[in-house]
Amino acid sequence: MGKLLKKCQNRGLKLTSQREVVISILENSEDHPDVDELFRRATEIDKSVSIATVYRTVKLLEDANFIEKHEFGDGKSRYEESGEHHEHLIDVETGEVIEFIDNELEELKEKIALKMGYELVDHRLELFGKKLKIN
Amino acid sequence: MGKLLKKCQNRGLKLTSQREVVISILENSEDHPDVDELFRRATEIDKSVSIATVYRTVKLLEDANFIEKHEFGDGKSRYEESGEHHEHLIDVETGEVIEFIDNELEELKEKIALKMGYELVDHRLELFGKKLKIN
DNA sequence: CTAAATGCAAAACCTTTGCCTCAAA
DNA sequence: TTTGAGGCAAAGGTTTTGCATTTAG
């Protein structure tokens, strides 16, 4: 049984067959699928999964902090399993999403919030860039 | 005539009475109103303004880079007049949006993108924080 | 067995658009 | 006068929800 599935079980979530499908897709995805894509992948495995259940499941998992929701500006919500914190760089030409982490940045954000009299509880950073051509 | 209104005129945009209302609201707003709120404020001044025109006008102004669109995670687009670049800190308890600018952060973002082989064309940073209580 | 989850379809949002009318330049 | 803009309402796209039915625990 996958780790995420186990976490859900430990949390006492009812593990229906449909949830298991959606959860295992989320834990085996390396990308940032939106609900439509999750639905597509889910029905490939089990045609009984409905889009409503996908929506309900991602909300459930998000509330449990097991997955994270992102909005990269195309109007749809995309999801990925929670894990080590990282930021996103979006290639504006290809739509590719590249994950990265920069410790200097992490420290700086805390510092800025603090300077403004706030405790940082969450943040969101996306860089949009064009790949440099090497001449 | 307001500056933004003048910029629109210089750009050759047709200045209808409805556009003038929406534009003047945008240039006199200190906050980040969504379309519904813009519509509300507009119809207070001129009941003939329709929500379709508000949508069409914000799109027009955004394409002209006269205003900026933000999505703070509540599913609606919010707008503000373009001006000096700044970031946003959102008070998670009150919803208040505080603008700030930090040069160290600006430099760092460029640096990170470059390090990854990208030219930064845009970015988005939002900090979500809780106000520190002073004991 | 029972509370909770599902599927389905309808509805709720936000946003866009077609079409005919109207008005700015 | 003419081309683009506006109003209205319908349609689009994403997400939520009510209800009868099914199912995990």
PDB file of N, CA, C and O in Angstrom, chain B residues 77-112:
ATOM      1  N   SER B  77     -10.616  37.200  -9.980  1.00  0.00           N
ATOM      2  CA  SER B  77      -9.507  38.043 -10.397  1.00  0.00           C
ATOM      3  C   SER B  77      -9.679  39.421  -9.800  1.00  0.00           C
ATOM      4  O   SER B  77     -10.777  39.962  -9.778  1.00  0.00           O
ATOM      5  N   ARG B  78      -8.605  39.961  -9.316  1.00  0.00           N
ATOM      6  CA  ARG B  78      -8.628  41.290  -8.723  1.00  0.00           C
ATOM      7  C   ARG B  78      -7.696  42.180  -9.528  1.00  0.00           C
ATOM      8  O   ARG B  78      -6.704  41.713 -10.077  1.00  0.00           O
ATOM      9  N   TYR B  79      -8.011  43.461  -9.563  1.00  0.00           N
ATOM     10  CA  TYR B  79      -7.258  44.370 -10.418  1.00  0.00           C
ATOM     11  C   TYR B  79      -6.732  45.581  -9.661  1.00  0.00           C
ATOM     12  O   TYR B  79      -7.341  46.040  -8.699  1.00  0.00           O
ATOM     13  N   GLU B  80      -5.616  46.099 -10.134  1.00  0.00           N
ATOM     14  CA  GLU B  80      -5.094  47.350  -9.621  1.00  0.00           C
ATOM     15  C   GLU B  80      -4.319  48.040 -10.728  1.00  0.00           C
ATOM     16  O   GLU B  80      -3.801  47.393 -11.640  1.00  0.00           O
ATOM     17  N   GLU B  81      -4.279  49.355 -10.647  1.00  0.00           N
ATOM     18  CA  GLU B  81      -3.557  50.111 -11.656  1.00  0.00           C
ATOM     19  C   GLU B  81      -2.076  49.747 -11.599  1.00  0.00           C
ATOM     20  O   GLU B  81      -1.522  49.557 -10.530  1.00  0.00           O
ATOM     21  N   SER B  82      -1.458  49.638 -12.766  1.00  0.00           N
ATOM     22  CA  SER B  82      -0.027  49.372 -12.801  1.00  0.00           C
ATOM     23  C   SER B  82       0.707  50.568 -12.233  1.00  0.00           C
ATOM     24  O   SER B  82       0.313  51.713 -12.430  1.00  0.00           O
ATOM     25  N   GLY B  83       1.764  50.288 -11.542  1.00  0.00           N
ATOM     26  CA  GLY B  83       2.537  51.391 -10.986  1.00  0.00           C
ATOM     27  C   GLY B  83       3.884  50.824 -10.635  1.00  0.00           C
ATOM     28  O   GLY B  83       4.365  49.914 -11.303  1.00  0.00           O
ATOM     29  N   GLU B  84       4.454  51.348  -9.602  1.00  0.00           N
ATOM     30  CA  GLU B  84       5.711  50.782  -9.170  1.00  0.00           C
ATOM     31  C   GLU B  84       5.481  49.331  -8.801  1.00  0.00           C
ATOM     32  O   GLU B  84       4.506  48.998  -8.131  1.00  0.00           O
ATOM     33  N   HIS B  85       6.385  48.491  -9.211  1.00  0.00           N
ATOM     34  CA  HIS B  85       6.260  47.070  -8.916  1.00  0.00           C
ATOM     35  C   HIS B  85       6.278  46.821  -7.407  1.00  0.00           C
ATOM     36  O   HIS B  85       6.997  47.465  -6.664  1.00  0.00           O
ATOM     37  N   HIS B  86       5.452  45.879  -6.978  1.00  0.00           N
ATOM     38  CA  HIS B  86       5.444  45.522  -5.557  1.00  0.00           C
ATOM     39  C   HIS B  86       4.879  44.127  -5.368  1.00  0.00           C
ATOM     40  O   HIS B  86       4.275  43.565  -6.276  1.00  0.00           O
ATOM     41  N   GLU B  87       5.072  43.582  -4.206  1.00  0.00           N
ATOM     42  CA  GLU B  87       4.539  42.264  -3.874  1.00  0.00           C
ATOM     43  C   GLU B  87       3.370  42.448  -2.897  1.00  0.00           C
ATOM     44  O   GLU B  87       3.085  43.557  -2.469  1.00  0.00           O
ATOM     45  N   HIS B  88       2.744  41.335  -2.570  1.00  0.00           N
ATOM     46  CA  HIS B  88       1.597  41.407  -1.666  1.00  0.00           C
ATOM     47  C   HIS B  88       1.755  40.482  -0.473  1.00  0.00           C
ATOM     48  O   HIS B  88       2.178  39.343  -0.622  1.00  0.00           O
ATOM     49  N   LEU B  89       1.399  40.991   0.666  1.00  0.00           N
ATOM     50  CA  LEU B  89       1.305  40.157   1.856  1.00  0.00           C
ATOM     51  C   LEU B  89      -0.158  40.159   2.263  1.00  0.00           C
ATOM     52  O   LEU B  89      -0.763  41.226   2.419  1.00  0.00           O
ATOM     53  N   ILE B  90      -0.729  38.975   2.396  1.00  0.00           N
ATOM     54  CA  ILE B  90      -2.139  38.882   2.741  1.00  0.00           C
ATOM     55  C   ILE B  90      -2.290  38.445   4.190  1.00  0.00           C
ATOM     56  O   ILE B  90      -1.757  37.418   4.604  1.00  0.00           O
ATOM     57  N   ASP B  91      -2.986  39.260   4.962  1.00  0.00           N
ATOM     58  CA  ASP B  91      -3.265  38.933   6.355  1.00  0.00           C
ATOM     59  C   ASP B  91      -4.335  37.850   6.361  1.00  0.00           C
ATOM     60  O   ASP B  91      -5.475  38.091   5.985  1.00  0.00           O
ATOM     61  N   VAL B  92      -3.950  36.650   6.794  1.00  0.00           N
ATOM     62  CA  VAL B  92      -4.887  35.527   6.699  1.00  0.00           C
ATOM     63  C   VAL B  92      -6.067  35.663   7.652  1.00  0.00           C
ATOM     64  O   VAL B  92      -7.076  34.988   7.496  1.00  0.00           O
ATOM     65  N   GLU B  93      -5.929  36.532   8.633  1.00  0.00           N
ATOM     66  CA  GLU B  93      -7.032  36.668   9.595  1.00  0.00           C
ATOM     67  C   GLU B  93      -8.053  37.710   9.159  1.00  0.00           C
ATOM     68  O   GLU B  93      -9.237  37.587   9.438  1.00  0.00           O
ATOM     69  N   THR B  94      -7.577  38.751   8.472  1.00  0.00           N
ATOM     70  CA  THR B  94      -8.492  39.824   8.095  1.00  0.00           C
ATOM     71  C   THR B  94      -8.718  39.899   6.590  1.00  0.00           C
ATOM     72  O   THR B  94      -9.644  40.559   6.136  1.00  0.00           O
ATOM     73  N   GLY B  95      -7.856  39.242   5.809  1.00  0.00           N
ATOM     74  CA  GLY B  95      -7.967  39.339   4.356  1.00  0.00           C
ATOM     75  C   GLY B  95      -7.313  40.595   3.811  1.00  0.00           C
ATOM     76  O   GLY B  95      -7.271  40.810   2.611  1.00  0.00           O
ATOM     77  N   GLU B  96      -6.812  41.433   4.709  1.00  0.00           N
ATOM     78  CA  GLU B  96      -6.164  42.675   4.297  1.00  0.00           C
ATOM     79  C   GLU B  96      -4.968  42.390   3.381  1.00  0.00           C
ATOM     80  O   GLU B  96      -4.219  41.447   3.614  1.00  0.00           O
ATOM     81  N   VAL B  97      -4.809  43.177   2.358  1.00  0.00           N
ATOM     82  CA  VAL B  97      -3.693  43.011   1.430  1.00  0.00           C
ATOM     83  C   VAL B  97      -2.721  44.161   1.616  1.00  0.00           C
ATOM     84  O   VAL B  97      -3.090  45.317   1.459  1.00  0.00           O
ATOM     85  N   ILE B  98      -1.504  43.833   1.970  1.00  0.00           N
ATOM     86  CA  ILE B  98      -0.490  44.849   2.221  1.00  0.00           C
ATOM     87  C   ILE B  98       0.562  44.776   1.131  1.00  0.00           C
ATOM     88  O   ILE B  98       1.074  43.709   0.825  1.00  0.00           O
ATOM     89  N   GLU B  99       0.852  45.929   0.540  1.00  0.00           N
ATOM     90  CA  GLU B  99       1.842  45.953  -0.532  1.00  0.00           C
ATOM     91  C   GLU B  99       3.224  46.204   0.032  1.00  0.00           C
ATOM     92  O   GLU B  99       3.381  46.953   0.989  1.00  0.00           O
ATOM     93  N   PHE B 100       4.211  45.566  -0.569  1.00  0.00           N
ATOM     94  CA  PHE B 100       5.576  45.842  -0.133  1.00  0.00           C
ATOM     95  C   PHE B 100       6.545  45.605  -1.278  1.00  0.00           C
ATOM     96  O   PHE B 100       6.213  44.990  -2.291  1.00  0.00           O
ATOM     97  N   ILE B 101       7.735  46.114  -1.100  1.00  0.00           N
ATOM     98  CA  ILE B 101       8.782  45.903  -2.086  1.00  0.00           C
ATOM     99  C   ILE B 101      10.072  45.643  -1.336  1.00  0.00           C
ATOM    100  O   ILE B 101      10.322  46.235  -0.295  1.00  0.00           O
ATOM    101  N   ASP B 102      10.844  44.717  -1.819  1.00  0.00           N
ATOM    102  CA  ASP B 102      12.101  44.374  -1.155  1.00  0.00           C
ATOM    103  C   ASP B 102      13.141  44.125  -2.232  1.00  0.00           C
ATOM    104  O   ASP B 102      13.027  43.186  -3.019  1.00  0.00           O
ATOM    105  N   ASN B 103      14.124  44.986  -2.279  1.00  0.00           N
ATOM    106  CA  ASN B 103      15.093  44.919  -3.366  1.00  0.00           C
ATOM    107  C   ASN B 103      15.919  43.647  -3.371  1.00  0.00           C
ATOM    108  O   ASN B 103      16.240  43.116  -4.427  1.00  0.00           O
ATOM    109  N   GLU B 104      16.215  43.178  -2.175  1.00  0.00           N
ATOM    110  CA  GLU B 104      16.987  41.939  -2.069  1.00  0.00           C
ATOM    111  C   GLU B 104      16.217  40.820  -2.772  1.00  0.00           C
ATOM    112  O   GLU B 104      16.769  40.027  -3.529  1.00  0.00           O
ATOM    113  N   LEU B 105      14.915  40.795  -2.536  1.00  0.00           N
ATOM    114  CA  LEU B 105      14.055  39.784  -3.133  1.00  0.00           C
ATOM    115  C   LEU B 105      14.032  39.902  -4.659  1.00  0.00           C
ATOM    116  O   LEU B 105      14.109  38.905  -5.378  1.00  0.00           O
ATOM    117  N   GLU B 106      13.947  41.128  -5.125  1.00  0.00           N
ATOM    118  CA  GLU B 106      13.897  41.337  -6.579  1.00  0.00           C
ATOM    119  C   GLU B 106      15.151  40.801  -7.250  1.00  0.00           C
ATOM    120  O   GLU B 106      15.080  40.102  -8.264  1.00  0.00           O
ATOM    121  N   GLU B 107      16.276  41.130  -6.655  1.00  0.00           N
ATOM    122  CA  GLU B 107      17.546  40.662  -7.220  1.00  0.00           C
ATOM    123  C   GLU B 107      17.638  39.149  -7.191  1.00  0.00           C
ATOM    124  O   GLU B 107      18.073  38.512  -8.144  1.00  0.00           O
ATOM    125  N   LEU B 108      17.212  38.598  -6.054  1.00  0.00           N
ATOM    126  CA  LEU B 108      17.325  37.155  -5.859  1.00  0.00           C
ATOM    127  C   LEU B 108      16.523  36.382  -6.895  1.00  0.00           C
ATOM    128  O   LEU B 108      16.981  35.371  -7.436  1.00  0.00           O
ATOM    129  N   LYS B 109      15.337  36.870  -7.201  1.00  0.00           N
ATOM    130  CA  LYS B 109      14.498  36.173  -8.171  1.00  0.00           C
ATOM    131  C   LYS B 109      15.150  36.110  -9.545  1.00  0.00           C
ATOM    132  O   LYS B 109      15.158  35.066 -10.198  1.00  0.00           O
ATOM    133  N   GLU B 110      15.702  37.239  -9.954  1.00  0.00           N
ATOM    134  CA  GLU B 110      16.416  37.285 -11.227  1.00  0.00           C
ATOM    135  C   GLU B 110      17.545  36.268 -11.226  1.00  0.00           C
ATOM    136  O   GLU B 110      17.752  35.525 -12.182  1.00  0.00           O
ATOM    137  N   LYS B 111      18.266  36.281 -10.121  1.00  0.00           N
ATOM    138  CA  LYS B 111      19.443  35.425  -9.981  1.00  0.00           C
ATOM    139  C   LYS B 111      19.064  33.955 -10.072  1.00  0.00           C
ATOM    140  O   LYS B 111      19.734  33.166 -10.745  1.00  0.00           O
ATOM    141  N   ILE B 112      17.988  33.608  -9.392  1.00  0.00           N
ATOM    142  CA  ILE B 112      17.554  32.209  -9.383  1.00  0.00           C
ATOM    143  C   ILE B 112      17.174  31.758 -10.789  1.00  0.00           C
ATOM    144  O   ILE B 112      17.592  30.700 -11.260  1.00  0.00           O
TER     145      ILE B 112
END
